[in-house]
Short mmCIF file of C-alpha atoms in Angstrom, two decimals:
data_model
loop_
_atom_site.label_atom_id
_atom_site.label_comp_id
_atom_site.label_asym_id
_atom_site.label_seq_id
_atom_site.Cartn_x
_atom_site.Cartn_y
_atom_site.Cartn_z
CA MET A 9 108.16 61.38 83.53
CA SER A 10 109.80 59.89 80.48
CA GLY A 11 112.30 61.23 77.99
CA HIS A 12 115.35 63.48 78.26
CA GLU A 13 116.36 64.97 81.62
CA THR A 14 118.69 67.92 82.25
CA SER A 15 120.00 69.61 85.39
CA TYR A 16 121.00 73.27 85.49
CA ALA A 17 123.52 73.46 88.31
CA PRO A 18 121.99 71.68 91.32
CA ALA A 19 119.18 74.21 91.49
CA VAL A 20 116.86 73.36 88.59
CA HIS A 21 115.96 70.06 86.93
CA VAL A 22 114.19 69.65 83.60
CA ALA A 23 112.44 66.45 82.53
CA ARG A 24 110.67 65.91 79.22
CA ASP A 25 107.38 64.11 78.70
CA GLY A 26 106.93 64.29 74.96
CA ALA A 27 106.28 67.92 74.01
CA VAL A 28 105.92 68.99 77.65
CA ALA A 29 108.87 70.11 79.80
CA LEU A 30 108.63 69.76 83.58
CA VAL A 31 110.90 72.32 85.26
CA THR A 32 111.51 71.69 88.97
CA LEU A 33 113.19 74.05 91.43
CA THR A 34 115.38 71.60 93.34
CA ARG A 35 116.61 73.40 96.44
CA PRO A 36 114.12 72.06 99.05
CA GLU A 37 116.67 72.52 101.84
CA LYS A 38 116.43 76.28 101.15
CA ALA A 39 112.69 76.16 100.40
CA ASN A 40 113.55 76.75 96.71
CA ALA A 41 114.40 80.36 97.55
CA MET A 42 114.88 82.63 94.52
CA ASP A 43 118.50 83.49 95.21
CA GLY A 44 121.02 84.27 92.48
CA GLU A 45 121.89 80.61 91.83
CA ILE A 46 118.33 79.34 91.38
CA THR A 47 117.30 82.43 89.39
CA ASP A 48 120.22 82.02 86.98
CA ALA A 49 119.56 78.29 86.64
CA LEU A 50 115.87 78.87 85.96
CA LEU A 51 116.74 81.50 83.35
CA ALA A 52 119.17 79.11 81.65
CA ALA A 53 116.57 76.34 81.61
CA ILE A 54 113.85 78.56 80.19
CA CYS A 55 116.13 80.01 77.49
CA SER A 56 117.18 76.49 76.49
CA LEU A 57 113.55 75.35 76.25
CA ARG A 58 112.62 78.54 74.37
CA ASP A 59 115.09 77.59 71.64
CA ASP A 60 113.98 73.95 71.48
CA GLY A 61 111.38 73.72 68.75
CA SER A 62 110.07 70.41 70.08
CA VAL A 63 108.76 71.96 73.33
CA ARG A 64 105.09 72.90 73.14
CA ALA A 65 104.29 73.54 76.82
CA MET A 66 106.04 73.84 80.19
CA VAL A 67 105.21 73.14 83.85
CA ILE A 68 107.13 74.80 86.69
CA THR A 69 107.00 73.37 90.21
CA GLY A 70 109.07 73.11 93.38
CA ALA A 71 110.72 70.09 94.98
CA GLY A 72 109.52 69.14 98.44
CA ASP A 73 106.58 70.86 100.09
CA VAL A 74 107.27 74.41 98.90
CA PHE A 75 106.93 76.01 95.46
CA SER A 76 109.36 78.82 96.33
CA ALA A 77 109.82 80.80 99.54
CA GLY A 78 111.11 83.92 97.81
CA GLY A 79 114.47 85.26 98.97
CA ASP A 80 116.41 83.78 101.87
CA VAL A 81 118.07 85.95 104.52
CA ASP A 82 121.61 85.26 103.26
CA THR A 83 120.66 86.49 99.79
CA ILE A 84 118.87 89.53 101.17
CA ARG A 85 121.94 90.43 103.25
CA ALA A 86 124.24 89.98 100.25
CA MET A 87 122.01 92.24 98.16
CA ARG A 88 122.02 94.80 100.98
CA ASP A 89 125.78 94.79 101.43
CA ASP A 90 127.09 94.35 97.89
CA ARG A 91 125.61 96.50 95.14
CA ARG A 92 127.07 94.23 92.44
CA VAL A 93 125.14 91.25 93.83
CA ARG A 94 122.02 93.40 94.06
CA VAL A 95 122.29 94.63 90.48
CA ALA A 96 122.92 91.10 89.18
CA ILE A 97 119.95 89.50 90.96
CA LEU A 98 117.51 92.31 90.24
CA GLY A 99 118.61 92.26 86.61
CA ALA A 100 118.11 88.49 86.41
CA HIS A 101 114.60 88.84 87.85
CA LYS A 102 113.72 91.42 85.19
CA GLU A 103 115.14 89.18 82.47
CA LEU A 104 113.09 86.28 83.82
CA PHE A 105 109.94 88.43 83.57
CA TRP A 106 110.58 89.12 79.88
CA GLU A 107 111.67 85.60 78.97
CA MET A 108 108.59 84.02 80.52
CA THR A 109 106.27 86.65 79.06
CA ARG A 110 107.64 86.14 75.55
CA LEU A 111 107.95 82.34 75.49
CA PRO A 112 106.74 80.77 72.23
CA PHE A 113 104.72 78.20 74.19
CA PRO A 114 102.37 78.28 77.22
CA SER A 115 103.37 77.53 80.80
CA VAL A 116 101.61 76.13 83.87
CA ALA A 117 102.63 76.77 87.49
CA ALA A 118 102.15 73.70 89.69
CA VAL A 119 102.01 75.44 93.08
CA ASN A 120 102.51 72.44 95.36
CA GLY A 121 103.14 74.55 98.47
CA PRO A 122 103.76 78.13 99.58
CA ALA A 123 104.78 80.62 96.87
CA VAL A 124 106.21 83.70 98.57
CA GLY A 125 107.87 86.93 97.42
CA ALA A 126 109.82 86.42 94.20
CA GLY A 127 108.44 82.87 94.18
CA VAL A 128 104.87 84.04 93.78
CA THR A 129 105.97 86.32 90.94
CA VAL A 130 107.41 83.32 89.09
CA ALA A 131 104.13 81.42 89.57
CA LEU A 132 102.01 84.33 88.33
CA LEU A 133 104.18 84.73 85.23
CA CYS A 134 102.85 81.36 84.05
CA ASP A 135 99.80 81.30 81.78
CA LEU A 136 97.86 78.99 84.09
CA VAL A 137 98.22 78.36 87.82
CA VAL A 138 97.24 75.14 89.59
CA ILE A 139 97.45 75.52 93.36
CA ALA A 140 97.17 73.00 96.19
CA ASP A 141 94.16 73.56 98.42
CA ASP A 142 96.48 73.82 101.45
CA ALA A 143 99.06 76.09 99.77
CA PHE A 144 99.14 79.88 99.75
CA LEU A 145 100.49 82.87 97.85
CA SER A 146 102.03 85.85 99.62
CA ASP A 147 104.29 88.81 98.99
CA PRO A 148 105.34 90.16 102.40
CA ARG A 149 108.34 92.16 101.21
CA VAL A 150 106.98 95.52 102.41
CA SER A 151 107.13 94.19 105.98
CA LEU A 152 110.88 93.71 105.41
CA GLY A 153 111.26 97.23 104.10
CA LEU A 154 111.38 95.99 100.49
CA LEU A 155 109.01 95.61 97.54
CA ASP A 156 108.58 93.54 94.39
CA GLY A 157 110.89 94.73 91.63
CA ALA A 158 110.45 91.54 89.58
CA GLY A 159 107.01 92.07 88.07
CA GLY A 160 104.44 91.98 90.85
CA PHE A 161 103.32 95.57 90.18
CA VAL A 162 102.49 94.46 86.63
CA LEU A 163 100.86 91.13 87.46
CA TRP A 164 98.75 91.63 90.60
CA PRO A 165 96.62 94.58 89.36
CA LEU A 166 95.95 92.87 86.01
CA LEU A 167 95.12 89.47 87.47
CA THR A 168 93.04 90.72 90.40
CA SER A 169 92.13 94.40 90.71
CA LEU A 170 93.94 97.53 91.78
CA SER A 171 92.14 97.35 95.13
CA ALA A 172 93.19 93.74 95.78
CA ALA A 173 96.75 94.48 94.62
CA ARG A 174 96.96 97.37 97.06
CA GLU A 175 95.83 95.16 99.93
CA HIS A 176 98.06 92.20 99.23
CA LEU A 177 101.22 94.00 98.15
CA LEU A 178 101.04 96.38 101.11
CA LEU A 179 99.95 93.97 103.86
CA GLY A 180 101.45 90.78 102.46
CA ASP A 181 98.74 88.55 103.94
CA ARG A 182 98.61 84.92 102.84
CA VAL A 183 96.16 84.13 100.04
CA ALA A 184 94.92 80.57 100.49
CA GLY A 185 94.18 78.35 97.50
CA ALA A 186 90.42 78.95 97.32
CA GLU A 187 90.85 82.71 97.77
CA ALA A 188 93.58 82.78 95.12
CA HIS A 189 91.11 81.17 92.73
CA ARG A 190 88.38 83.66 93.64
CA LEU A 191 90.72 86.60 93.09
CA GLY A 192 91.88 85.32 89.70
CA LEU A 193 95.41 84.37 90.80
CA ALA A 194 94.83 80.64 90.23
CA ASN A 195 92.91 78.66 87.61
CA ARG A 196 92.53 75.36 89.48
CA VAL A 197 92.52 74.40 93.17
CA VAL A 198 93.16 70.70 93.82
CA PRO A 199 94.42 68.50 96.66
CA ARG A 200 98.20 68.69 97.03
CA ARG A 201 98.72 65.14 95.76
CA GLU A 202 96.97 66.05 92.48
CA VAL A 203 98.79 69.31 91.68
CA ARG A 204 101.50 67.86 89.46
CA ASP A 205 99.17 65.51 87.56
CA GLU A 206 96.58 68.24 86.95
CA SER A 207 99.29 70.65 85.80
CA LEU A 208 100.75 68.10 83.40
CA ARG A 209 97.28 67.27 82.11
CA LEU A 210 96.67 70.94 81.30
CA ALA A 211 100.11 71.26 79.74
CA HIS A 212 99.48 68.28 77.46
CA ARG A 213 96.14 69.77 76.43
CA LEU A 214 97.92 73.01 75.56
CA ALA A 215 100.71 71.15 73.72
CA LYS A 216 98.19 69.45 71.43
CA LEU A 217 96.62 72.74 70.28
CA PRO A 218 97.66 74.32 66.94
CA PRO A 219 101.02 75.94 67.80
CA GLN A 220 100.71 79.15 65.76
CA ALA A 221 97.27 79.92 67.15
CA VAL A 222 98.54 79.27 70.70
CA ARG A 223 101.64 81.39 70.14
CA GLU A 224 99.70 84.32 68.72
CA THR A 225 97.01 84.09 71.42
CA ARG A 226 99.71 84.26 74.10
CA ARG A 227 101.41 87.16 72.34
CA LEU A 228 98.19 89.16 72.08
CA LEU A 229 97.12 88.45 75.65
CA ASN A 230 100.56 89.36 76.94
CA LEU A 231 100.45 92.71 75.17
CA HIS A 232 98.48 93.77 78.25
CA LEU A 233 101.48 92.80 80.38
CA GLU A 234 103.90 94.54 78.03
CA GLN A 235 101.87 97.76 78.13
CA ALA A 236 101.74 97.65 81.93
CA ALA A 237 105.43 96.74 82.14
CA THR A 238 106.43 100.39 81.90
CA VAL A 239 106.38 100.17 85.71
CA LEU A 240 108.92 97.31 85.79
CA GLU A 241 112.07 99.40 85.52
CA ASP A 242 110.81 101.85 88.13
CA SER A 243 109.84 99.08 90.54
CA SER A 244 113.28 97.47 90.19
CA ARG A 245 114.94 100.82 90.93
CA ALA A 246 112.64 101.37 93.91
CA GLU A 247 113.43 97.94 95.32
CA SER A 248 117.16 98.59 94.95
CA GLU A 249 116.86 101.85 96.88
CA CYS A 250 114.92 100.12 99.67
CA PHE A 251 117.96 97.91 100.39
CA ASP A 252 119.84 101.02 101.54
CA THR A 253 117.27 102.19 104.10
CA GLU A 254 117.86 101.94 107.83
CA GLU A 255 114.44 100.40 108.48
CA HIS A 256 115.24 97.54 106.08
CA HIS A 257 118.53 96.86 107.88
CA VAL A 258 116.76 96.74 111.25
CA LEU A 259 113.98 94.45 109.98
CA VAL A 260 116.38 91.99 108.35
CA GLU A 261 118.45 91.68 111.51
CA ARG A 262 115.29 91.17 113.56
CA LEU A 263 114.22 88.40 111.17
CA SER A 264 117.69 86.85 111.38
CA ARG A 265 117.52 86.71 115.17
CA LYS A 266 114.13 85.00 115.03
CA ILE A 267 115.44 82.40 112.60
CA ALA A 268 118.54 81.85 114.72
CA ALA A 269 116.33 81.35 117.78
CA LYS A 270 114.25 78.88 115.73
CA THR A 271 111.05 80.77 116.40
CA PRO A 272 108.57 81.13 113.52
CA PRO A 273 109.33 84.43 111.75
CA GLU A 274 106.54 86.78 110.86
CA VAL A 275 107.74 86.98 107.27
CA PRO A 276 107.67 85.34 104.93
#
């Protein structure tokens, strides 16, 4: 990449390649988990790019071998135990939904590895999704006694079907690259080594299109999201209430013990 580079805390890095911004989640040691720090940094980066009239397209990707592994156990525990932390993070996720939906330019998700939980929601908020053939999408939050309060109940039924959304948001099974493409969750499936280049190629194509026509096309297409987003506030409230349930507490502690024992957890 060439051009100006900016870091938002240590969690998000932005590089410019002409009219295209490459936004990278840079917490590979935590699998780019969507905790409060990375969510706030991503929001700050997107708002800054939104106000920069020279940006015509954006790519979002993850550092390392993971796009984003959703929420980590420490964040989940903090949200369980401290309502102020919970309110702040859930509020930031809702704000991220609206900021990405209403951007004045198109975005491309370069899914270079697993996108899980809140991470898959970020990917699906992009206009186009390029996924590695060995990556997967998954939202296993129900198996932790939680659910997606960040926009999944808007996105999955519109991108796939109500039937597919029911299956994947309830069971949380992994959706491999080719299946994600078949379901309508991804636009391109390429080898992992080509994900970034293909995403940037698409972003540059988008950046060269007439900006007003692109902006209005996005706005009109995303009216479908805005109309369906009446469920967003309710889903955020429902997720918040799930943090207080006994079954969630039990499941989180069980997951913590598996991680501590260094055995592969069932979720995510």
